[in-house]
Amino acid sequence: MTATAAATTTATGSADALTADGGIITIRPVTDADRPAVAALYERASAASLRLRFFAQPSVATLAAEVRRVCRPEADDHVNVAAYEGPDLVGIASGERLGGRPRAEFAVFVDERHRGRGIGTLLLEHLAARCRRHGITELVGEVLPGNTDMLRVARKLTPQASHRYDRGVVDVTLLTDDERDWAAVDERDRTAERASLRALLSPISIAVVGAGHRPGGIGRETVRALLDHGYPGVLYAVNRHGAPIGPVPAFHRLRDLPGPVDLLVIAVPADQVAGVLADGAEAGARGAVVLSSGFSEEGPEGSRREADLVRLARAHGVRLIGPNCLGVINTDPAVRLTACLAPVTPPQGSLGVAVQSGAVATTLLQHAQRAGIGVSTLVSLGNKADVSGNDLIAYWYDDPATHAVALHLESFGNPRKFARTVRALSRRKPVLALRTGRTGDPSTVDALFAQAGVIATDTLGELLDAARVLTDQPLPSGRRLAVVSNAAGLNLLAADAATAVGLCPQQPVDLGGAVSPERFAATADDAAANADMLLLLVAGTRANRPAAILTELGRVVDRHPDRAVAVVLTGAAGLPRRLGERGVPVFELPEQAVRALGRAADYAAWRQTPLGGRAELPGIDRRGARTVIEQALAAGPGQQPPEVATELLFTYGIHVRPNGGETGTFRLTAGLRHDPLFGSLVTLARHGAPADPSDDRVLRLVPMTDLDASRMWRSLRCAPLLAGERGLPAAHTAGLEELLLRLSRLAEDHPEIAEIELDPVTVGPHAVRPAGARLSLAPVGDEPDPVLRRLRAPG
């Protein structure tokens, strides 16, 4: 199940989550007020279901006792959660500690009408996470062999579950803290996300509310966009006059529609949006795109309105894009969805796009159309009140129409989840992101992107250039770049640019301005066979035929479908932006093409590099660490006495020994710090390095793999010294990597750690010794859990 110690929730302890069919349930602790609902859950159950749960037909007294047990307040020896869909209780789960051990006996019961939707799995995931907070690391239960539903839930929940048949029952054991289960959690998350976003991205019927008679109105123009691009589904307009818009029938109210709708597109004043959403839910809508402004972008009152809107949507099982967004596009010929206010629509293609800013979305679409970049789906997230970049990353993971992804996100709602899920996506498809100054500390953002394999760019133009090389084009097999041109000056520009981005330019070939198309093509053919990448530079003049040259070169690139190729064309207008049947991109400047190829080579190298795995770290005493932290926080948060720091670190196998280093040693500084946006970070720097992140220091987000730890010290400028160059003895780098991994695990398990600094850390040939430690603690806030399946909290 989920493997975090802090299953964070809102102030009421509730969390919204997606079922396997895309529905929305609220999971929260059971309280005494739930007694009538829990009793009714059992009362409407069939005799067969009750027998499977209680191993016999329960009496009235037995059921009454069970209701009392389940509804007890949560404590160290008792944990419980309930799942509600709207006002209806659809399932409960509980755990009872067995003696003083870190084990609990679990029980799950789901309403028969809602089985098969993954609710039991969600309940157990959330129960396990809450148990973990109480030091319970194992859930055990007895299941009758005939209870195939429960056995299936246990098997799907974790590959690590054990089952043992004994005396007519199956003993089931589940771990609450096994990171090997994260992949299974993510797979369930992706399934649920795709189901929940179907109504938003592939609706079979749409109602545009606020589509009036005035040309230029937001609602009316959305209807026109849907018509202009041939939306094939059922389309309605809703306005005060009930006046049709061209062939689209109109109605006064949503309740007047002749049939159900999948998607609402809402373009009414902010104070009317909630009413429209409620009426739309009654009409069957499961998705809403809110174009209206007047929400969190306008201050506290707008933020409250937005939070209320999300709560209303969740209560009705509706996913929401926006508010204050530009809309959505899906170019799939079977969908042809253009519920978007952008003035241009890109051609059909395979680039998935998520942006927050409507202006950025418009600019990106205009330039994508000009460059011939096809888009699969585009989502303007606006205020990102519900659907976020993380949701779309899950959707695009298995989307066959999307081969690459471009992101422009001004914030990360759950950065630790983003880091994990986008890394999984990046192993399958290129992910590009535009850096923005609003996403937090630049060094932290760069660390997140580097760990996740995200291709970061500083400008929108660079993002689009890279997308042209990475979308539907082969990745470079190495860094050798062959350059063939008919202009020596362009060769020099390309060579300088290639060296600057770490490529290995081979001797460029200058064929001269009068070269024939056939000779140009033959030379390019030879070059393509002996390099990892091919750059073709074509300078048009009055004395040559650039169109004929491009025709011949198009045949060349099609003969090398596995070779990464870019073309630069200067001095000619009106020629295609792509070359050959495979669509090799044609750029205007050599530097553009080379930078894009450089990013493709970097990404290809990252894809070929192993991610690493979960390190085995013996000698960790989590309960001991929890005791130290709780006692320290009871005395007061903030800076802790040195002896507390030493004791806490000792529980994780980190031994602080003042003046205990070897002679001739190398000195570093290592530690942890908590970032308000990104969670816990592991840091490593050369001892005495200034605080400027551009100096000899490196950081990684938690959790870290074993290879992350190796890459940390290798990223330092002083790494050659640690490796034993310049006649120095090689440092005990394996011990340094273990220290970093133990710090990472400490941060994972105990988010109360605000900061740890080990200074200095002496690294000698045989040992690694922290000689001093500084510790700060802080109560855990509402930091989002990186693994637990839950939607972001409203507000």
CSV table of N, CA, C and O in Angstrom, one decimal, residues 152-224:
chain,number,residue,atom,x,y,z
A,152,ARG,N,-9.4,-10.8,-4.0
A,152,ARG,CA,-9.0,-10.0,-5.2
A,152,ARG,C,-8.5,-8.7,-4.8
A,152,ARG,O,-7.4,-8.2,-5.3
A,153,VAL,N,-9.2,-8.0,-3.9
A,153,VAL,CA,-8.7,-6.7,-3.4
A,153,VAL,C,-7.3,-6.7,-2.8
A,153,VAL,O,-6.4,-5.9,-3.1
A,154,ALA,N,-7.1,-7.7,-2.0
A,154,ALA,CA,-5.8,-7.9,-1.3
A,154,ALA,C,-4.7,-8.1,-2.3
A,154,ALA,O,-3.6,-7.6,-2.2
A,155,ARG,N,-5.0,-9.0,-3.3
A,155,ARG,CA,-4.0,-9.3,-4.3
A,155,ARG,C,-3.6,-8.1,-5.2
A,155,ARG,O,-2.5,-7.8,-5.5
A,156,LYS,N,-4.7,-7.3,-5.5
A,156,LYS,CA,-4.4,-6.1,-6.4
A,156,LYS,C,-3.8,-5.0,-5.6
A,156,LYS,O,-3.0,-4.2,-6.1
A,157,LEU,N,-4.0,-5.0,-4.3
A,157,LEU,CA,-3.5,-3.9,-3.5
A,157,LEU,C,-2.0,-3.9,-3.5
A,157,LEU,O,-1.4,-2.8,-3.5
A,158,THR,N,-1.4,-5.0,-3.3
A,158,THR,CA,0.0,-5.1,-3.3
A,158,THR,C,0.5,-6.4,-3.8
A,158,THR,O,0.0,-7.5,-3.3
A,159,PRO,N,1.5,-6.4,-4.6
A,159,PRO,CA,2.2,-7.7,-5.0
A,159,PRO,C,2.8,-8.4,-3.9
A,159,PRO,O,3.1,-9.6,-4.0
A,160,GLN,N,3.1,-7.7,-2.8
A,160,GLN,CA,3.8,-8.3,-1.6
A,160,GLN,C,2.9,-8.9,-0.6
A,160,GLN,O,3.3,-9.4,0.4
A,161,ALA,N,1.5,-8.9,-0.9
A,161,ALA,CA,0.6,-9.5,0.0
A,161,ALA,C,0.9,-11.0,0.1
A,161,ALA,O,1.2,-11.7,-0.8
A,162,SER,N,0.7,-11.6,1.4
A,162,SER,CA,0.9,-13.0,1.5
A,162,SER,C,-0.5,-13.6,1.9
A,162,SER,O,-1.3,-13.0,2.6
A,163,HIS,N,-0.7,-14.8,1.4
A,163,HIS,CA,-2.0,-15.5,1.7
A,163,HIS,C,-1.6,-17.0,2.2
A,163,HIS,O,-0.8,-17.6,1.5
A,164,ARG,N,-2.3,-17.4,3.3
A,164,ARG,CA,-2.0,-18.7,3.8
A,164,ARG,C,-3.3,-19.4,4.2
A,164,ARG,O,-4.1,-18.8,5.0
A,165,TYR,N,-3.6,-20.5,3.7
A,165,TYR,CA,-4.9,-21.2,4.0
A,165,TYR,C,-4.6,-22.1,5.3
A,165,TYR,O,-3.7,-22.8,5.4
A,166,ASP,N,-5.5,-21.9,6.2
A,166,ASP,CA,-5.3,-22.5,7.5
A,166,ASP,C,-6.7,-22.7,8.2
A,166,ASP,O,-7.4,-21.8,8.5
A,167,ARG,N,-7.1,-24.0,8.4
A,167,ARG,CA,-8.3,-24.3,9.1
A,167,ARG,C,-9.5,-23.7,8.5
A,167,ARG,O,-10.3,-23.1,9.2
A,168,GLY,N,-9.6,-23.7,7.2
A,168,GLY,CA,-10.9,-23.2,6.6
A,168,GLY,C,-10.9,-21.7,6.3
A,168,GLY,O,-11.9,-21.3,5.8
A,169,VAL,N,-9.9,-21.0,6.6
A,169,VAL,CA,-9.8,-19.5,6.3
A,169,VAL,C,-8.5,-19.2,5.6
A,169,VAL,O,-7.5,-20.0,5.7
A,170,VAL,N,-8.5,-18.1,5.0
A,170,VAL,CA,-7.2,-17.6,4.4
A,170,VAL,C,-6.7,-16.5,5.2
A,170,VAL,O,-7.4,-15.5,5.4
A,171,ASP,N,-5.5,-16.6,5.7
A,171,ASP,CA,-4.8,-15.6,6.5
A,171,ASP,C,-4.1,-14.6,5.5
A,171,ASP,O,-3.3,-15.1,4.7
A,172,VAL,N,-4.5,-13.4,5.5
A,172,VAL,CA,-3.9,-12.4,4.6
A,172,VAL,C,-3.1,-11.4,5.4
A,172,VAL,O,-3.5,-10.9,6.5
A,173,THR,N,-1.9,-11.1,4.9
A,173,THR,CA,-1.0,-10.2,5.5
A,173,THR,C,-0.6,-9.1,4.5
A,173,THR,O,-0.2,-9.4,3.4
A,174,LEU,N,-0.8,-7.9,4.9
A,174,LEU,CA,-0.5,-6.7,4.1
A,174,LEU,C,0.5,-5.8,4.8
A,174,LEU,O,0.3,-5.5,6.0
A,175,LEU,N,1.5,-5.3,4.1
A,175,LEU,CA,2.4,-4.3,4.7
A,175,LEU,C,1.9,-2.9,4.4
A,175,LEU,O,1.4,-2.6,3.3
A,176,THR,N,2.0,-2.1,5.4
A,176,THR,CA,1.6,-0.7,5.2
A,176,THR,C,2.7,0.2,4.8
A,176,THR,O,2.5,1.4,4.5
A,177,ASP,N,3.9,-0.3,4.6
A,177,ASP,CA,5.1,0.6,4.3
A,177,ASP,C,6.1,-0.1,3.4
A,177,ASP,O,7.2,-0.4,3.8
A,178,ASP,N,5.6,-0.5,2.2
A,178,ASP,CA,6.5,-1.1,1.3
A,178,ASP,C,6.5,-0.3,0.0
A,178,ASP,O,5.5,-0.3,-0.8
A,179,GLU,N,7.7,0.3,-0.3
A,179,GLU,CA,7.7,1.2,-1.5
A,179,GLU,C,7.7,0.4,-2.8
A,179,GLU,O,7.4,0.9,-3.8
A,180,ARG,N,7.8,-1.0,-2.7
A,180,ARG,CA,7.6,-1.8,-3.9
A,180,ARG,C,6.2,-1.7,-4.4
A,180,ARG,O,6.0,-2.1,-5.6
A,181,ASP,N,5.3,-1.2,-3.6
A,181,ASP,CA,3.9,-1.2,-4.0
A,181,ASP,C,3.6,0.1,-4.8
A,181,ASP,O,2.4,0.3,-5.2
A,182,TRP,N,4.5,1.1,-4.8
A,182,TRP,CA,4.2,2.4,-5.4
A,182,TRP,C,3.8,2.2,-6.9
A,182,TRP,O,2.9,2.9,-7.3
A,183,ALA,N,4.4,1.3,-7.6
A,183,ALA,CA,4.1,1.1,-9.0
A,183,ALA,C,2.6,0.7,-9.2
A,183,ALA,O,1.9,1.2,-10.1
A,184,ALA,N,2.2,-0.2,-8.3
A,184,ALA,CA,0.8,-0.7,-8.3
A,184,ALA,C,-0.2,0.5,-8.0
A,184,ALA,O,-1.2,0.6,-8.6
A,185,VAL,N,0.2,1.3,-7.0
A,185,VAL,CA,-0.6,2.5,-6.7
A,185,VAL,C,-0.8,3.4,-7.9
A,185,VAL,O,-1.8,3.9,-8.2
A,186,ASP,N,0.4,3.7,-8.5
A,186,ASP,CA,0.4,4.6,-9.7
A,186,ASP,C,-0.5,4.0,-10.8
A,186,ASP,O,-1.2,4.8,-11.5
A,187,GLU,N,-0.4,2.7,-11.0
A,187,GLU,CA,-1.2,2.1,-12.1
A,187,GLU,C,-2.7,2.3,-11.8
A,187,GLU,O,-3.5,2.6,-12.7
A,188,ARG,N,-3.1,2.1,-10.6
A,188,ARG,CA,-4.5,2.3,-10.2
A,188,ARG,C,-4.9,3.7,-10.4
A,188,ARG,O,-6.0,4.1,-10.8
A,189,ASP,N,-4.0,4.6,-10.0
A,189,ASP,CA,-4.3,6.1,-10.1
A,189,ASP,C,-4.5,6.4,-11.6
A,189,ASP,O,-5.4,7.2,-11.9
A,190,ARG,N,-3.7,5.9,-12.5
A,190,ARG,CA,-3.8,6.2,-13.9
A,190,ARG,C,-5.1,5.7,-14.4
A,190,ARG,O,-5.8,6.4,-15.2
A,191,THR,N,-5.5,4.5,-14.0
A,191,THR,CA,-6.8,4.0,-14.5
A,191,THR,C,-8.0,4.9,-14.1
A,191,THR,O,-8.9,5.2,-14.9
A,192,ALA,N,-7.9,5.3,-12.8
A,192,ALA,CA,-9.0,6.2,-12.3
A,192,ALA,C,-9.0,7.5,-13.0
A,192,ALA,O,-10.0,8.1,-13.3
A,193,GLU,N,-7.8,8.1,-13.2
A,193,GLU,CA,-7.7,9.4,-13.8
A,193,GLU,C,-8.3,9.4,-15.2
A,193,GLU,O,-9.0,10.3,-15.6
A,194,ARG,N,-7.9,8.4,-16.0
A,194,ARG,CA,-8.4,8.4,-17.3
A,194,ARG,C,-9.9,8.3,-17.4
A,194,ARG,O,-10.6,8.9,-18.2
A,195,ALA,N,-10.5,7.5,-16.5
A,195,ALA,CA,-11.9,7.4,-16.4
A,195,ALA,C,-12.6,8.7,-16.0
A,195,ALA,O,-13.6,9.1,-16.6
A,196,SER,N,-12.0,9.4,-15.1
A,196,SER,CA,-12.6,10.6,-14.6
A,196,SER,C,-12.5,11.8,-15.6
A,196,SER,O,-13.3,12.7,-15.5
A,197,LEU,N,-11.4,11.7,-16.4
A,197,LEU,CA,-11.2,12.8,-17.4
A,197,LEU,C,-11.9,12.6,-18.7
A,197,LEU,O,-11.9,13.4,-19.6
A,198,ARG,N,-12.5,11.4,-18.9
A,198,ARG,CA,-13.2,11.1,-20.2
A,198,ARG,C,-14.2,12.2,-20.5
A,198,ARG,O,-14.3,12.6,-21.7
A,199,ALA,N,-15.0,12.5,-19.6
A,199,ALA,CA,-16.1,13.5,-19.9
A,199,ALA,C,-15.5,14.9,-20.2
A,199,ALA,O,-16.2,15.6,-21.0
A,200,LEU,N,-14.3,15.2,-19.8
A,200,LEU,CA,-13.7,16.5,-20.1
A,200,LEU,C,-13.0,16.5,-21.4
A,200,LEU,O,-13.0,17.5,-22.1
A,201,LEU,N,-12.4,15.4,-21.8
A,201,LEU,CA,-11.5,15.3,-23.0
A,201,LEU,C,-12.1,14.5,-24.1
A,201,LEU,O,-11.7,14.7,-25.3
A,202,SER,N,-13.1,13.7,-23.9
A,202,SER,CA,-13.8,12.9,-25.0
A,202,SER,C,-15.3,12.9,-24.7
A,202,SER,O,-15.9,11.8,-24.7
A,203,PRO,N,-15.9,14.0,-24.6
A,203,PRO,CA,-17.4,14.0,-24.3
A,203,PRO,C,-18.2,13.6,-25.5
A,203,PRO,O,-17.8,14.0,-26.7
A,204,ILE,N,-19.3,13.0,-25.3
A,204,ILE,CA,-20.2,12.7,-26.4
A,204,ILE,C,-21.4,13.6,-26.5
A,204,ILE,O,-22.1,13.6,-27.4
A,205,SER,N,-21.5,14.5,-25.5
A,205,SER,CA,-22.5,15.6,-25.5
A,205,SER,C,-22.0,16.7,-24.7
A,205,SER,O,-21.4,16.5,-23.6
A,206,ILE,N,-22.3,17.9,-25.1
A,206,ILE,CA,-21.8,19.2,-24.5
A,206,ILE,C,-23.0,20.2,-24.4
A,206,ILE,O,-23.8,20.3,-25.3
A,207,ALA,N,-23.0,20.9,-23.2
A,207,ALA,CA,-23.9,22.0,-23.1
A,207,ALA,C,-23.0,23.2,-22.7
A,207,ALA,O,-22.3,23.2,-21.8
A,208,VAL,N,-23.1,24.3,-23.6
A,208,VAL,CA,-22.4,25.5,-23.3
A,208,VAL,C,-23.4,26.5,-22.7
A,208,VAL,O,-24.4,26.9,-23.3
A,209,VAL,N,-23.1,26.8,-21.4
A,209,VAL,CA,-24.0,27.6,-20.6
A,209,VAL,C,-23.5,29.1,-20.6
A,209,VAL,O,-22.4,29.3,-20.2
A,210,GLY,N,-24.4,30.0,-21.0
A,210,GLY,CA,-24.0,31.4,-21.1
A,210,GLY,C,-23.7,31.7,-22.6
A,210,GLY,O,-22.9,32.7,-22.8
A,211,ALA,N,-24.2,30.9,-23.5
A,211,ALA,CA,-23.9,31.1,-24.9
A,211,ALA,C,-25.1,32.0,-25.4
A,211,ALA,O,-26.1,31.5,-25.9
A,212,GLY,N,-24.9,33.3,-25.4
A,212,GLY,CA,-26.0,34.3,-25.7
A,212,GLY,C,-26.0,34.6,-27.2
A,212,GLY,O,-25.2,34.1,-28.0
A,213,HIS,N,-26.8,35.6,-27.5
A,213,HIS,CA,-26.9,36.0,-28.9
A,213,HIS,C,-25.9,37.1,-29.4
A,213,HIS,O,-25.7,37.3,-30.5
A,214,ARG,N,-25.1,37.6,-28.4
A,214,ARG,CA,-24.2,38.7,-28.8
A,214,ARG,C,-22.9,38.1,-29.4
A,214,ARG,O,-22.2,37.4,-28.7
A,215,PRO,N,-22.6,38.5,-30.6
A,215,PRO,CA,-21.3,38.0,-31.2
A,215,PRO,C,-20.1,38.5,-30.3
A,215,PRO,O,-20.1,39.7,-29.8
A,216,GLY,N,-19.1,37.7,-30.2
A,216,GLY,CA,-18.0,38.1,-29.4
A,216,GLY,C,-18.1,37.6,-27.9
A,216,GLY,O,-17.1,37.7,-27.2
A,217,GLY,N,-19.3,37.2,-27.5
A,217,GLY,CA,-19.4,36.7,-26.1
A,217,GLY,C,-18.7,35.4,-26.0
A,217,GLY,O,-18.6,34.6,-26.9
A,218,ILE,N,-18.2,35.1,-24.7
A,218,ILE,CA,-17.4,34.0,-24.5
A,218,ILE,C,-18.1,32.7,-24.8
A,218,ILE,O,-17.6,31.8,-25.5
A,219,GLY,N,-19.3,32.5,-24.3
A,219,GLY,CA,-20.1,31.3,-24.6
A,219,GLY,C,-20.5,31.1,-26.0
A,219,GLY,O,-20.3,30.0,-26.6
A,220,ARG,N,-20.9,32.2,-26.7
A,220,ARG,CA,-21.3,32.1,-28.1
A,220,ARG,C,-20.0,31.7,-28.9
A,220,ARG,O,-20.1,30.9,-29.8
A,221,GLU,N,-18.9,32.3,-28.7
A,221,GLU,CA,-17.7,32.0,-29.5
A,221,GLU,C,-17.2,30.6,-29.2
A,221,GLU,O,-16.7,30.0,-30.1
A,222,THR,N,-17.5,30.1,-28.0
A,222,THR,CA,-17.1,28.7,-27.8
A,222,THR,C,-18.0,27.7,-28.6
A,222,THR,O,-17.5,26.8,-29.2
A,223,VAL,N,-19.3,28.0,-28.7
A,223,VAL,CA,-20.2,27.3,-29.6
A,223,VAL,C,-19.7,27.3,-31.0
A,223,VAL,O,-19.7,26.3,-31.7
A,224,ARG,N,-19.3,28.5,-31.5
A,224,ARG,CA,-18.9,28.7,-32.9
A,224,ARG,C,-17.6,27.9,-33.1
A,224,ARG,O,-17.4,27.2,-34.1
